[in-house]
XYZ file of C-alpha atoms in Angstrom:
758
model
C 8.824 -24.360 0.970
C 12.818 -24.733 1.557
C 13.988 -21.785 0.366
C 18.359 -21.358 0.289
C 19.642 -17.668 0.908
C 21.435 -17.494 -2.531
C 18.177 -19.350 -3.799
C 15.461 -17.008 -6.241
C 12.150 -15.973 -3.975
C 8.736 -14.182 -4.931
C 7.324 -13.387 -7.788
C 10.180 -14.076 -10.107
C 10.020 -12.281 -13.346
C 12.570 -15.508 -14.092
C 9.757 -17.448 -13.284
C 6.764 -16.078 -15.252
C 8.192 -15.916 -18.113
C 9.098 -20.091 -17.970
C 5.824 -20.037 -16.731
C 4.219 -17.661 -19.882
C 6.409 -19.880 -22.088
C 5.555 -23.092 -21.285
C 2.275 -21.847 -20.889
C -0.718 -24.874 -20.733
C 1.982 -27.576 -19.885
C 2.869 -26.247 -16.490
C -0.509 -25.797 -15.852
C -1.169 -29.460 -16.276
C 1.843 -29.999 -14.337
C 0.613 -28.091 -11.644
C -2.703 -29.511 -11.790
C -1.088 -32.358 -10.374
C 1.039 -30.398 -7.691
C 0.023 -31.149 -4.170
C -2.040 -28.164 -2.841
C -2.137 -29.144 0.600
C -0.137 -26.356 2.500
C -0.456 -26.520 6.491
C -1.679 -23.569 8.444
C 0.845 -21.651 10.427
C -2.052 -20.678 13.042
C -0.205 -22.650 15.841
C -3.146 -23.780 18.273
C -1.924 -23.307 21.951
C -3.300 -24.897 25.059
C -7.016 -25.480 24.873
C -7.151 -24.007 21.452
C -8.421 -26.197 18.434
C -7.453 -24.779 15.327
C -10.090 -25.085 12.422
C -8.021 -24.150 9.015
C -5.561 -21.525 8.178
C -7.109 -18.724 9.003
C -9.293 -19.975 12.626
C -8.884 -21.173 16.077
C -11.474 -21.634 19.010
C -11.177 -22.103 22.176
C -12.549 -24.562 24.716
C -13.286 -20.944 26.652
C -15.407 -19.577 23.532
C -12.527 -17.129 22.409
C -12.489 -16.565 18.813
C -9.078 -15.717 17.305
C -8.644 -14.841 13.580
C -5.417 -15.191 11.942
C -4.212 -12.322 9.828
C -1.485 -12.419 7.263
C -2.250 -8.937 6.163
C 0.594 -5.940 8.321
C -1.522 -3.581 10.007
C -0.561 -0.057 10.131
C -3.757 1.935 10.991
C -5.714 0.684 7.861
C -7.885 -1.532 10.394
C -7.438 -4.559 7.911
C -7.115 -7.125 11.444
C -11.062 -5.775 12.343
C -12.271 -5.630 8.602
C -10.784 -9.681 8.144
C -11.606 -10.578 11.528
C -15.483 -9.196 11.455
C -15.613 -11.345 7.277
C -14.720 -14.785 9.394
C -15.982 -13.672 12.860
C -19.668 -12.626 10.708
C -19.631 -15.759 8.663
C -19.537 -18.134 11.799
C -21.957 -16.418 13.357
C -19.856 -15.351 16.096
C -19.509 -13.270 19.235
C -18.176 -9.552 19.068
C -16.862 -9.468 22.276
C -15.287 -12.712 22.051
C -12.778 -12.529 19.239
C -9.535 -11.889 19.101
C -6.561 -11.044 16.251
C -3.010 -12.787 15.716
C -1.019 -11.924 13.017
C 0.169 -14.839 11.269
C 3.789 -15.193 9.212
C 4.269 -15.822 5.177
C 1.630 -19.178 3.920
C 0.961 -20.251 0.628
C -2.650 -19.471 1.349
C -2.697 -16.360 2.179
C -0.784 -15.423 -1.139
C -2.032 -12.051 -2.247
C -3.052 -13.304 -6.314
C -4.969 -9.697 -6.448
C -2.317 -7.892 -6.036
C 0.510 -10.563 -8.115
C -1.914 -9.537 -11.423
C -2.363 -5.774 -10.836
C 1.422 -5.741 -10.754
C 2.176 -8.503 -13.159
C 3.210 -5.584 -15.718
C 5.889 -4.432 -12.598
C 7.070 -8.405 -13.072
C 7.170 -9.211 -16.418
C 7.735 -7.880 -20.078
C 5.089 -5.274 -21.901
C 2.979 -8.066 -23.591
C 2.285 -10.941 -20.788
C 1.611 -8.121 -18.524
C -0.813 -6.312 -20.166
C -2.604 -9.745 -20.650
C -2.096 -10.482 -17.122
C -5.693 -10.210 -15.753
C -6.730 -13.183 -17.703
C -6.321 -15.306 -19.731
C -3.420 -18.357 -19.390
C -1.338 -15.340 -18.031
C -3.547 -14.920 -14.887
C -3.471 -18.305 -14.183
C 0.033 -19.084 -14.207
C 0.612 -15.402 -11.956
C -1.596 -16.733 -9.727
C -0.042 -20.230 -9.570
C 3.241 -18.814 -9.131
C 2.247 -16.056 -5.937
C 0.857 -19.256 -4.335
C 3.671 -21.451 -4.634
C 6.170 -18.461 -4.232
C 4.150 -17.200 -0.891
C 3.688 -13.013 -2.193
C 2.168 -12.198 0.748
C 2.117 -8.345 -0.133
C 0.051 -6.040 1.934
C -0.835 -3.319 -0.441
C -2.642 -1.453 -3.274
C -5.823 -1.555 -1.268
C -6.376 -5.193 -1.904
C -6.945 -6.501 0.882
C -10.746 -7.068 1.547
C -10.679 -7.783 -2.956
C -7.605 -10.400 -2.073
C -9.441 -11.643 1.221
C -13.310 -11.779 1.400
C -13.645 -14.996 0.030
C -11.704 -17.001 1.624
C -12.458 -15.359 5.526
C -16.670 -16.156 4.721
C -15.156 -19.964 3.481
C -13.082 -20.264 6.932
C -16.255 -18.593 9.049
C -18.554 -21.272 7.366
C -16.411 -24.362 7.392
C -15.893 -23.773 11.445
C -19.863 -22.926 11.459
C -20.715 -26.134 9.463
C -18.753 -28.433 11.941
C -19.607 -26.777 14.973
C -23.493 -26.826 13.625
C -22.732 -30.995 13.255
C -20.998 -31.229 17.043
C -24.949 -29.652 17.975
C -26.960 -31.724 15.370
C -25.599 -34.910 16.850
C -26.002 -34.237 20.355
C -29.906 -33.029 19.194
C -30.135 -35.920 16.605
C -31.201 -33.746 13.867
C -29.997 -32.710 10.185
C -27.486 -29.971 10.854
C -28.278 -27.638 7.909
C -31.269 -27.229 10.929
C -28.893 -25.516 12.715
C -28.590 -21.198 13.325
C -25.976 -19.446 14.874
C -26.585 -16.629 16.582
C -23.498 -14.419 19.109
C -21.152 -17.895 19.673
C -23.953 -20.444 20.014
C -25.787 -23.253 18.218
C -29.106 -23.279 17.857
C -32.080 -25.214 17.527
C -35.879 -23.644 18.022
C -35.830 -22.836 21.836
C -31.731 -25.388 22.603
C -29.133 -23.877 21.892
C -25.299 -24.522 22.830
C -21.999 -22.364 22.997
C -19.101 -22.497 20.270
C -17.076 -23.269 23.770
C -19.130 -26.558 24.417
C -18.853 -27.840 20.588
C -15.244 -27.293 19.768
C -13.726 -30.235 21.217
C -16.295 -32.817 18.762
C -16.268 -30.058 15.855
C -12.438 -30.264 15.390
C -13.117 -33.400 14.398
C -15.162 -33.414 12.644
C -15.253 -33.295 7.967
C -16.597 -30.047 6.568
C -18.962 -30.746 3.976
C -18.072 -29.747 0.056
C -19.208 -27.510 -1.081
C -18.526 -25.363 1.919
C -22.081 -23.847 2.849
C -21.635 -19.673 2.179
C -24.663 -17.802 4.194
C -26.977 -16.473 1.443
C -25.922 -12.966 1.282
C -22.277 -11.487 2.863
C -23.915 -8.897 4.933
C -24.525 -10.434 8.660
C -24.825 -9.206 11.969
C -21.647 -8.240 11.806
C -19.839 -7.839 8.057
C -21.719 -4.870 7.188
C -21.844 -2.735 9.937
C -19.896 -0.617 12.081
C -17.738 -2.436 14.691
C -14.861 -1.921 17.270
C -11.796 -1.789 16.180
C -9.887 -5.059 17.586
C -6.670 -3.439 17.884
C -8.167 0.131 19.585
C -7.785 -0.670 23.138
C -4.890 -2.351 23.023
C -3.199 1.062 21.062
C -4.711 3.329 23.886
C -3.276 1.697 26.612
C 0.114 0.865 25.428
C -0.008 -2.866 26.050
C 0.276 -2.901 22.003
C 3.749 -4.604 20.343
C 5.267 -2.794 17.616
C 9.039 -3.209 16.694
C 10.064 -1.251 18.832
C 8.406 -2.330 22.047
C 9.881 -5.573 22.057
C 11.791 -6.314 25.259
C 13.969 -10.172 25.000
C 16.454 -10.717 28.253
C 19.814 -8.883 28.051
C 18.748 -7.077 25.033
C 20.774 -4.336 23.457
C 19.911 -0.932 21.657
C 21.686 0.069 17.808
C 21.406 2.794 16.141
C 22.350 3.049 12.109
C 23.932 5.254 9.656
C 24.250 5.147 5.934
C 25.692 8.027 2.933
C 24.009 10.020 0.791
C 21.363 8.375 -1.535
C 23.138 6.260 -4.098
C 25.477 3.564 -4.245
C 28.168 4.863 -1.791
C 30.914 3.453 0.028
C 31.646 3.747 3.925
C 35.538 5.368 3.852
C 36.368 5.874 8.140
C 35.156 6.403 11.308
C 36.142 7.513 14.188
C 35.515 4.429 16.643
C 37.985 5.744 19.125
C 35.255 8.486 20.049
C 32.793 6.098 19.925
C 33.591 4.176 22.455
C 34.191 6.647 24.902
C 30.945 7.176 24.714
C 29.394 5.391 28.356
C 27.147 2.425 27.403
C 28.470 1.185 24.432
C 29.009 -2.261 24.108
C 30.242 -2.591 20.083
C 30.558 -0.761 16.669
C 29.624 -2.669 13.272
C 31.124 -1.776 10.085
C 30.113 -2.972 6.992
C 31.006 -1.254 3.045
C 27.855 0.700 2.895
C 26.779 1.975 7.237
C 28.205 1.993 10.074
C 25.920 0.622 13.363
C 26.507 1.576 17.130
C 24.998 -1.571 19.620
C 25.231 0.200 23.358
C 22.777 -0.760 26.430
C 20.480 1.911 25.571
C 19.379 3.478 21.967
C 20.379 7.626 23.371
C 24.125 6.148 23.880
C 24.742 4.373 20.310
C 22.986 7.266 18.828
C 25.319 10.028 20.418
C 27.886 7.543 19.536
C 27.335 7.304 15.917
C 27.457 11.065 15.699
C 30.653 11.471 17.403
C 32.053 8.451 15.447
C 31.514 11.120 11.971
C 31.570 8.359 9.465
C 32.568 9.535 6.120
C 31.530 8.474 2.747
C 32.252 8.283 -0.858
C 29.534 7.835 -3.361
C 30.124 6.192 -7.275
C 28.086 7.714 -9.524
C 26.046 10.829 -10.318
C 25.110 12.697 -6.823
C 21.405 13.638 -6.729
C 20.237 17.236 -6.907
C 17.071 18.273 -8.291
C 17.483 20.864 -10.554
C 19.308 18.269 -12.574
C 16.813 15.771 -12.143
C 14.344 17.967 -13.136
C 16.126 18.551 -15.975
C 16.561 14.964 -16.681
C 11.852 14.602 -17.178
C 12.005 17.257 -19.144
C 14.714 15.919 -21.381
C 13.326 12.232 -21.336
C 10.010 14.003 -22.601
C 11.340 16.036 -25.447
C 14.219 13.277 -26.455
C 12.233 9.486 -25.410
C 12.034 7.402 -26.829
C 8.520 6.624 -24.753
C 5.982 3.553 -24.420
C 2.438 3.680 -25.707
C 0.388 2.849 -23.612
C -3.328 3.516 -24.771
C -4.438 4.549 -28.074
C -7.774 5.404 -29.135
C -8.593 7.135 -32.334
C -6.531 9.442 -34.567
C -5.000 12.275 -32.040
C -1.942 13.460 -34.205
C -5.265 14.195 -36.448
C -7.312 15.201 -34.352
C -4.130 17.682 -33.046
C -3.103 18.525 -36.557
C -7.118 20.355 -37.664
C -5.969 23.424 -36.858
C -8.724 24.897 -38.801
C -11.565 23.316 -36.609
C -9.975 22.948 -33.358
C -8.298 25.036 -30.419
C -5.022 23.491 -29.287
C -3.847 23.407 -25.583
C -0.918 22.432 -23.315
C -0.016 22.237 -19.909
C 2.937 21.125 -17.992
C 2.847 19.511 -14.379
C 5.481 19.065 -11.869
C 5.600 16.542 -9.146
C 8.147 16.851 -6.552
C 10.032 13.712 -3.918
C 7.458 12.988 -1.948
C 8.627 11.506 1.316
C 6.482 8.557 3.222
C 7.182 9.943 7.185
C 4.839 8.019 8.929
C 5.417 8.712 12.578
C 7.176 5.622 13.764
C 10.295 4.958 12.103
C 12.065 2.089 10.978
C 12.290 -0.647 13.992
C 12.933 -3.998 14.312
C 13.993 -6.853 16.999
C 16.328 -9.509 16.537
C 17.893 -13.147 18.109
C 20.538 -14.814 16.500
C 21.358 -18.315 17.811
C 23.072 -21.716 16.752
C 22.074 -20.345 12.907
C 18.940 -19.812 13.282
C 17.184 -15.372 13.138
C 13.831 -14.412 15.081
C 13.060 -11.328 13.883
C 10.617 -8.320 14.993
C 9.346 -6.991 11.947
C 6.842 -4.655 10.279
C 6.574 -5.507 6.913
C 4.072 -5.688 3.486
C 6.196 -7.831 2.087
C 7.821 -10.266 4.881
C 8.667 -13.224 2.470
C 11.279 -10.344 1.339
C 12.141 -9.535 4.440
C 12.938 -13.451 5.450
C 14.937 -13.192 2.214
C 17.159 -10.381 2.763
C 17.975 -10.940 6.723
C 18.849 -14.613 5.068
C 21.065 -13.432 2.617
C 22.472 -10.813 4.734
C 24.120 -13.456 6.778
C 24.368 -16.460 4.616
C 21.532 -18.513 6.339
C 18.355 -20.208 4.561
C 15.373 -18.256 4.866
C 13.807 -21.068 6.209
C 15.659 -20.345 9.184
C 14.699 -17.047 9.615
C 11.215 -16.736 11.596
C 9.644 -13.679 11.636
C 7.405 -12.312 13.993
C 4.906 -9.488 12.422
C 4.220 -7.126 14.456
C 1.731 -4.158 14.044
C 3.268 -0.839 12.193
C 3.089 2.597 13.730
C 1.575 4.061 10.231
C 3.283 3.156 6.202
C 2.089 4.148 3.798
C 4.016 1.946 1.307
C 7.347 2.914 3.315
C 7.038 -0.648 4.874
C 8.404 -2.475 1.406
C 11.484 -1.322 1.886
C 13.403 -4.324 3.970
C 17.049 -2.677 4.143
C 16.391 -2.825 8.035
C 15.860 -6.459 8.433
C 19.584 -7.041 6.510
C 20.512 -4.476 8.702
C 19.085 -6.000 11.965
C 20.717 -9.652 10.864
C 23.693 -8.284 10.637
C 24.190 -6.569 13.526
C 22.418 -9.400 15.564
C 24.786 -12.097 14.079
C 28.089 -9.822 15.074
C 27.200 -9.104 18.685
C 25.300 -12.483 19.938
C 23.179 -10.703 21.926
C 19.404 -9.570 21.226
C 19.587 -6.369 19.796
C 16.856 -3.832 18.920
C 17.714 -1.284 15.859
C 15.854 2.046 15.330
C 16.627 3.914 12.755
C 16.639 8.088 13.815
C 13.970 9.948 12.022
C 16.990 12.017 9.671
C 18.583 8.026 8.780
C 14.475 6.994 7.989
C 14.310 10.255 5.214
C 17.662 10.018 3.685
C 16.819 6.185 3.488
C 13.214 6.624 2.627
C 11.889 5.051 -1.083
C 10.972 8.277 -1.932
C 7.353 8.890 -4.668
C 9.358 9.680 -8.233
C 9.211 13.132 -9.077
C 7.111 13.538 -12.266
C 6.085 15.903 -15.396
C 2.898 15.766 -17.096
C 2.904 16.837 -20.300
C -0.343 17.330 -21.567
C -1.924 18.258 -24.899
C -5.594 18.645 -26.196
C -8.023 19.524 -28.878
C -11.309 21.571 -28.262
C -13.650 21.720 -31.004
C -15.959 24.358 -31.619
C -18.601 23.297 -29.406
C -15.727 22.803 -26.305
C -15.622 19.215 -26.919
C -12.331 17.294 -26.239
C -11.593 16.248 -29.875
C -8.049 14.797 -29.056
C -5.862 14.330 -26.102
C -2.148 13.172 -25.551
C -1.058 12.243 -22.095
C 2.538 12.073 -21.413
C 4.169 10.762 -18.243
C 7.788 11.369 -17.713
C 9.006 9.252 -14.540
C 10.927 6.508 -13.201
C 10.082 3.447 -13.265
C 8.703 3.042 -9.787
C 7.342 -0.875 -9.579
C 10.052 -2.188 -11.510
C 12.491 -0.990 -9.167
C 10.352 -2.621 -6.496
C 9.701 -5.901 -8.220
C 13.580 -6.222 -8.335
C 13.784 -6.028 -4.535
C 10.918 -8.193 -3.919
C 13.249 -10.676 -6.052
C 16.502 -9.730 -3.433
C 18.110 -7.330 -5.908
C 19.595 -4.415 -3.563
C 17.962 -0.795 -3.410
C 20.481 0.300 -5.745
C 20.979 -2.877 -8.378
C 17.497 -2.548 -7.929
C 16.709 0.735 -9.463
C 19.720 0.316 -12.357
C 18.083 -2.999 -13.378
C 14.693 -0.847 -13.989
C 16.023 2.220 -15.928
C 14.538 3.042 -19.395
C 12.215 0.121 -18.566
C 8.598 0.526 -19.564
C 6.452 0.513 -17.000
C 2.639 0.816 -16.745
C 1.727 1.846 -12.907
C 3.873 4.487 -13.614
C 1.091 5.242 -15.154
C -1.659 4.316 -12.740
C -4.845 6.796 -13.502
C -4.024 8.533 -16.151
C -6.262 7.190 -18.333
C -8.964 9.280 -17.867
C -12.946 8.772 -17.146
C -14.150 10.425 -19.821
C -15.565 9.756 -23.548
C -12.725 10.891 -25.461
C -12.387 9.622 -28.747
C -9.055 10.445 -29.540
C -6.274 9.843 -26.806
C -2.961 8.680 -26.416
C -0.938 7.945 -23.300
C 2.761 7.181 -22.330
C 5.181 6.479 -20.276
C 9.049 8.335 -20.421
C 11.238 6.393 -17.915
C 13.534 8.188 -16.795
C 17.254 7.517 -15.140
C 16.945 9.028 -12.050
C 19.926 9.108 -9.389
C 17.731 8.481 -6.229
C 15.779 5.038 -4.958
C 11.860 5.440 -6.036
C 9.324 3.540 -4.455
C 5.208 3.356 -4.553
C 3.304 6.207 -2.202
C 0.155 5.860 -0.681
C -2.095 5.478 -3.661
C 1.381 4.955 -6.550
C 0.691 6.655 -9.197
C -2.537 7.947 -9.071
C -1.510 10.404 -6.697
C 0.234 12.500 -9.514
C -1.430 11.234 -12.376
C -4.882 12.081 -10.959
C -3.291 15.790 -10.084
C -2.368 16.071 -13.955
C -5.578 14.517 -15.506
C -8.224 16.580 -13.177
C -6.496 19.357 -13.172
C -6.143 19.882 -17.365
C -9.824 18.874 -17.500
C -11.050 22.129 -15.252
C -8.354 24.222 -17.468
C -9.911 22.653 -20.332
C -13.130 23.893 -18.600
C -12.108 27.272 -18.596
C -11.154 27.459 -21.872
C -13.985 25.638 -23.184
C -16.818 28.484 -21.332
C -18.144 25.453 -19.910
C -18.894 25.139 -16.283
C -16.501 21.862 -14.807
C -19.267 19.918 -13.367
C -21.012 19.992 -16.839
C -17.808 19.679 -18.616
C -17.245 16.565 -16.839
C -20.517 14.925 -16.797
C -21.213 15.272 -20.503
C -18.209 13.101 -20.952
C -19.110 10.691 -18.350
C -20.318 7.475 -20.675
C -21.199 4.209 -18.978
C -19.168 5.703 -15.688
C -22.832 6.040 -13.976
C -21.527 5.416 -10.461
C -18.437 7.848 -10.781
C -21.331 10.611 -11.882
C -23.354 9.726 -9.136
C -20.431 10.652 -6.733
C -19.676 14.362 -8.984
C -23.789 15.044 -8.905
C -23.738 14.226 -5.477
C -21.003 15.930 -3.898
C -22.065 19.015 -6.250
C -25.226 18.740 -3.863
C -23.403 18.206 -0.606
C -21.254 21.522 -1.136
C -23.304 23.713 -2.368
C -21.611 23.651 -5.983
C -22.017 27.111 -7.462
C -20.337 25.877 -10.772
C -16.829 27.447 -9.403
C -17.660 30.710 -10.685
C -14.614 33.070 -10.272
C -14.473 34.536 -6.483
C -16.015 31.381 -5.264
C -12.714 29.395 -3.814
C -14.380 26.101 -4.774
C -12.811 23.256 -7.266
C -13.853 20.091 -7.809
C -12.225 16.684 -8.681
C -12.682 13.026 -9.047
C -11.262 9.805 -9.743
C -11.750 6.361 -10.246
C -9.199 3.502 -8.910
C -9.195 -0.539 -7.393
C -12.961 -0.583 -8.223
C -14.080 2.399 -6.352
C -15.462 6.200 -7.166
C -15.177 9.135 -5.689
C -15.527 13.035 -5.947
C -14.250 16.279 -3.964
C -15.122 19.337 -3.767
C -12.404 22.010 -1.901
C -13.106 25.673 -0.887
C -9.852 26.775 -0.677
C -7.812 30.268 -1.065
C -4.018 31.311 -0.609
C -3.460 33.815 2.735
C -0.348 35.441 4.116
C 0.876 31.515 5.393
C 0.176 29.939 2.356
C -2.773 27.455 0.951
C -6.021 27.594 3.329
C -8.244 25.109 2.855
C -11.309 25.688 4.889
C -13.877 22.465 3.504
C -13.192 19.325 1.742
C -16.512 17.507 0.819
C -16.412 13.733 -0.558
C -18.864 11.498 -2.297
C -17.735 7.849 -2.429
C -19.100 5.156 -4.033
C -16.844 1.570 -2.960
C -19.098 -0.922 -2.871
C -20.675 -2.960 -0.829
C -19.098 -1.659 3.245
C -17.662 -3.875 5.291
C -17.323 -1.804 7.835
C -18.154 1.381 7.233
C -16.853 3.834 9.893
C -13.192 1.961 9.179
C -14.053 3.053 5.431
C -14.578 6.777 6.902
C -11.238 6.306 8.675
C -10.001 5.779 5.673
C -11.512 8.308 3.759
C -10.662 11.035 6.050
C -7.171 9.773 6.486
C -6.238 9.972 2.888
C -7.887 13.106 2.389
C -5.716 14.609 5.474
C -2.581 12.989 3.307
C -3.890 14.222 -0.378
C -3.818 17.425 2.100
C -0.275 17.019 2.836
C 0.719 16.258 -0.582
C -0.681 19.650 -1.969
C 1.098 21.645 1.014
C 4.311 19.557 1.537
C 4.697 16.285 2.308
C 7.787 16.241 -0.272
C 11.520 16.906 -0.397
C 14.406 18.590 -2.812
C 17.816 16.845 -3.263
C 21.536 18.630 -2.854
C 24.586 16.602 -3.252
C 23.061 13.382 -2.734
C 21.667 14.636 0.448
C 17.766 14.994 0.794
C 16.960 18.776 1.583
C 14.656 17.720 4.730
C 15.482 15.798 7.755
C 12.973 16.311 10.093
C 9.561 15.999 10.586
C 8.848 19.578 11.459
C 11.093 20.301 7.634
C 8.441 18.864 5.368
C 5.769 21.311 6.151
C 2.959 18.593 6.768
C -0.437 20.126 8.083
C -0.678 20.451 12.098
C -4.517 20.570 13.749
C -4.733 23.782 13.078
C -4.386 23.734 9.397
C -7.273 20.158 9.325
C -10.519 22.034 7.160
C -14.128 20.572 7.865
C -14.234 17.514 6.489
C -17.634 15.714 5.357
C -17.597 11.909 3.793
C -20.829 10.441 2.314
C -21.072 7.231 0.811
C -23.330 5.884 -1.848
C -25.049 2.507 -1.000
C -24.366 0.093 -3.132
C -24.224 -3.821 -3.649
C -20.920 -3.927 -5.755
C -18.203 -6.601 -4.912
C -16.017 -4.554 -2.333
C -13.562 -1.628 -4.000
C -10.411 -0.562 -2.932
C -10.282 1.849 0.353
C -7.278 2.629 2.219
C -5.926 4.897 -1.137
C -8.700 6.078 -2.565
C -9.278 9.425 -0.410
C -5.776 10.806 -1.476
C -5.710 11.339 -5.213
C -8.348 13.757 -6.235
C -7.481 16.306 -2.817
C -4.553 18.155 -4.222
C -6.379 18.937 -7.901
C -9.431 20.026 -6.215
C -7.635 22.464 -3.776
C -5.639 23.332 -7.428
C -8.873 24.133 -8.172
C -10.566 25.764 -5.946
C -7.586 28.596 -5.758
C -7.927 29.187 -9.627
C -11.372 30.233 -8.443
C -10.551 32.304 -5.341
C -7.573 33.824 -7.115
C -7.750 33.371 -11.318
C -3.828 31.757 -10.760
C -3.489 28.337 -12.504
C -0.586 26.215 -10.354
C 0.219 23.320 -12.036
C 3.327 21.814 -9.349
C 2.752 19.788 -6.309
C 3.690 20.997 -3.510
C 1.301 24.120 -4.285
C 2.846 27.268 -3.872
C 6.039 25.503 -4.260
C 7.684 28.677 -6.508
C 5.293 31.417 -4.889
C 2.782 32.989 -7.241
């Protein structure tokens, strides 16, 4: 696909609207459009290509291409495990290679789930099935919607990975069968060998013959997705390189004659660079160049320390247009949005107004919950390396939206996106931070200006200032309890920025400021993800009140689930207490046709020795379902002189059929720690346009001494794999808040907890 720098790329709203208007006619036209895409997994000397996912070397090494960004979630290992398991490879011979965007790797699962951010409300809500879903799938593929996010990698790619392994397996079996003069279906595979009875030939000895054969149709998948590899623990493929330091992050790239750059922008918002002391900067030893744009300034030097020091002494001065970010004013914006509306109703069941009006028959309860802006703060700040030569840009970058990164770099220097070669690298954490591709534009401008390879690394302060924070939010919940203590009606109103609309606009190529302005006032169904409780409540409404905030917002680990679960599970606990019903029983009586979540609840209650959360027990309960997976958590917590002290977290998880149980455990445990961080910190206020925190030590992240005992158990399941990497986050904070109520009788309705003291 040729894509002009000033053209339109990605899953754009215009393309989807055109597709929705043409409907069946467009689908028929696409039906005759060629669907053959050339793999961009390139074979080296002695390697042979078996489709876009896989190549096998003549020495027997199996190299699996992975299009997803590896940021610690283990996607390199999990996807390789699926391919290698279906192939019948020896895990010791398996390696992975990151591959650039390709239509074959389009993430149609995520495209459908996020379509509400690209489309008007009605079309977006219809994107899961039918003609709209078909159009979204087609556009996602043809426009290379290659995105890592939403716990979607396994859900999207398990089947293509199985097909890739099965295709190569059938070709190797055909090659062996030709030598043995038998039907290839009689052959088996075992740890890198094709076998027939006592006969066996190594993949290495068959690869040349197999590469020239034609695969059968249909592709012969194994009867079960479980095999010697998939469904079992296997060592992480990225572990040894991380331990010995041989892995290359963006900041580890070294090119001949390379320079180093540091950059600084102004306050949050639409800022303009007014002045910079270039004379002071150039006096610092090692400084080579100073690059200015309308919105930021960068210093280029022979080492990063010199570049950053020169940047400080250059004392750039910025002006800002429009409103200045201030937490007090943003809190007023949230309250005003709910009070004055208008909101958009996403869910309406029964008649909530009637249920809330029956004051003689019900008791009415209200509660407001507030969430502070949360920062991502991965251990690796944003970094990129680039070289511009002869009108082409080479770019080394970790990005969750690599095609968008190519477009951002191309637009910044006026070249075609096809003239940008992106080399994906491993990320040192992300938590959705790496959807931000501003650094791709910056490094492109700097590389073109200096005419030499250059590496740009953001300081921690710059990384936090430029962060696309998780939106602050206000949840206003109202419920009616009948005389038996049952929820007769529930109203959930959420005021939050239209974050995923902003992200969609940025993926479409808009600047962060323009993307925010374009999203102002627009309904965002994804801002309500997780706000519909799993409980059988006859009368219920769920509304979104878009808020115009003077900050750039972006997805955060578990997206809106991180705050909507806090709203719902905290309020459910309050209602249980008002009804005089033990919290577990209160939830269980409302879980109709929610067998998997119910099993998680009863399982964790048994694990944790649930005592009903009685006064003084210090135990709190919360549960959640998302992305086809389910979790229930019991937290043991109390307050101390130093704040919140969490002593133990128990979790029962059902995320369907596991590809690698050890990886799943790592992700749930990591998510729980992330949820703990949300409960006690990981946030920032804003004053005079600046975040009030600039360093990791200022974010109140839990340190090793704060980490409680964590116990995770999985329910064995044959259901399709659900999302794992974000599942551990949402239910932790409400479980801790509920535990603190049990311990001290104080109901905390704000995140971080104790942010305003007791």
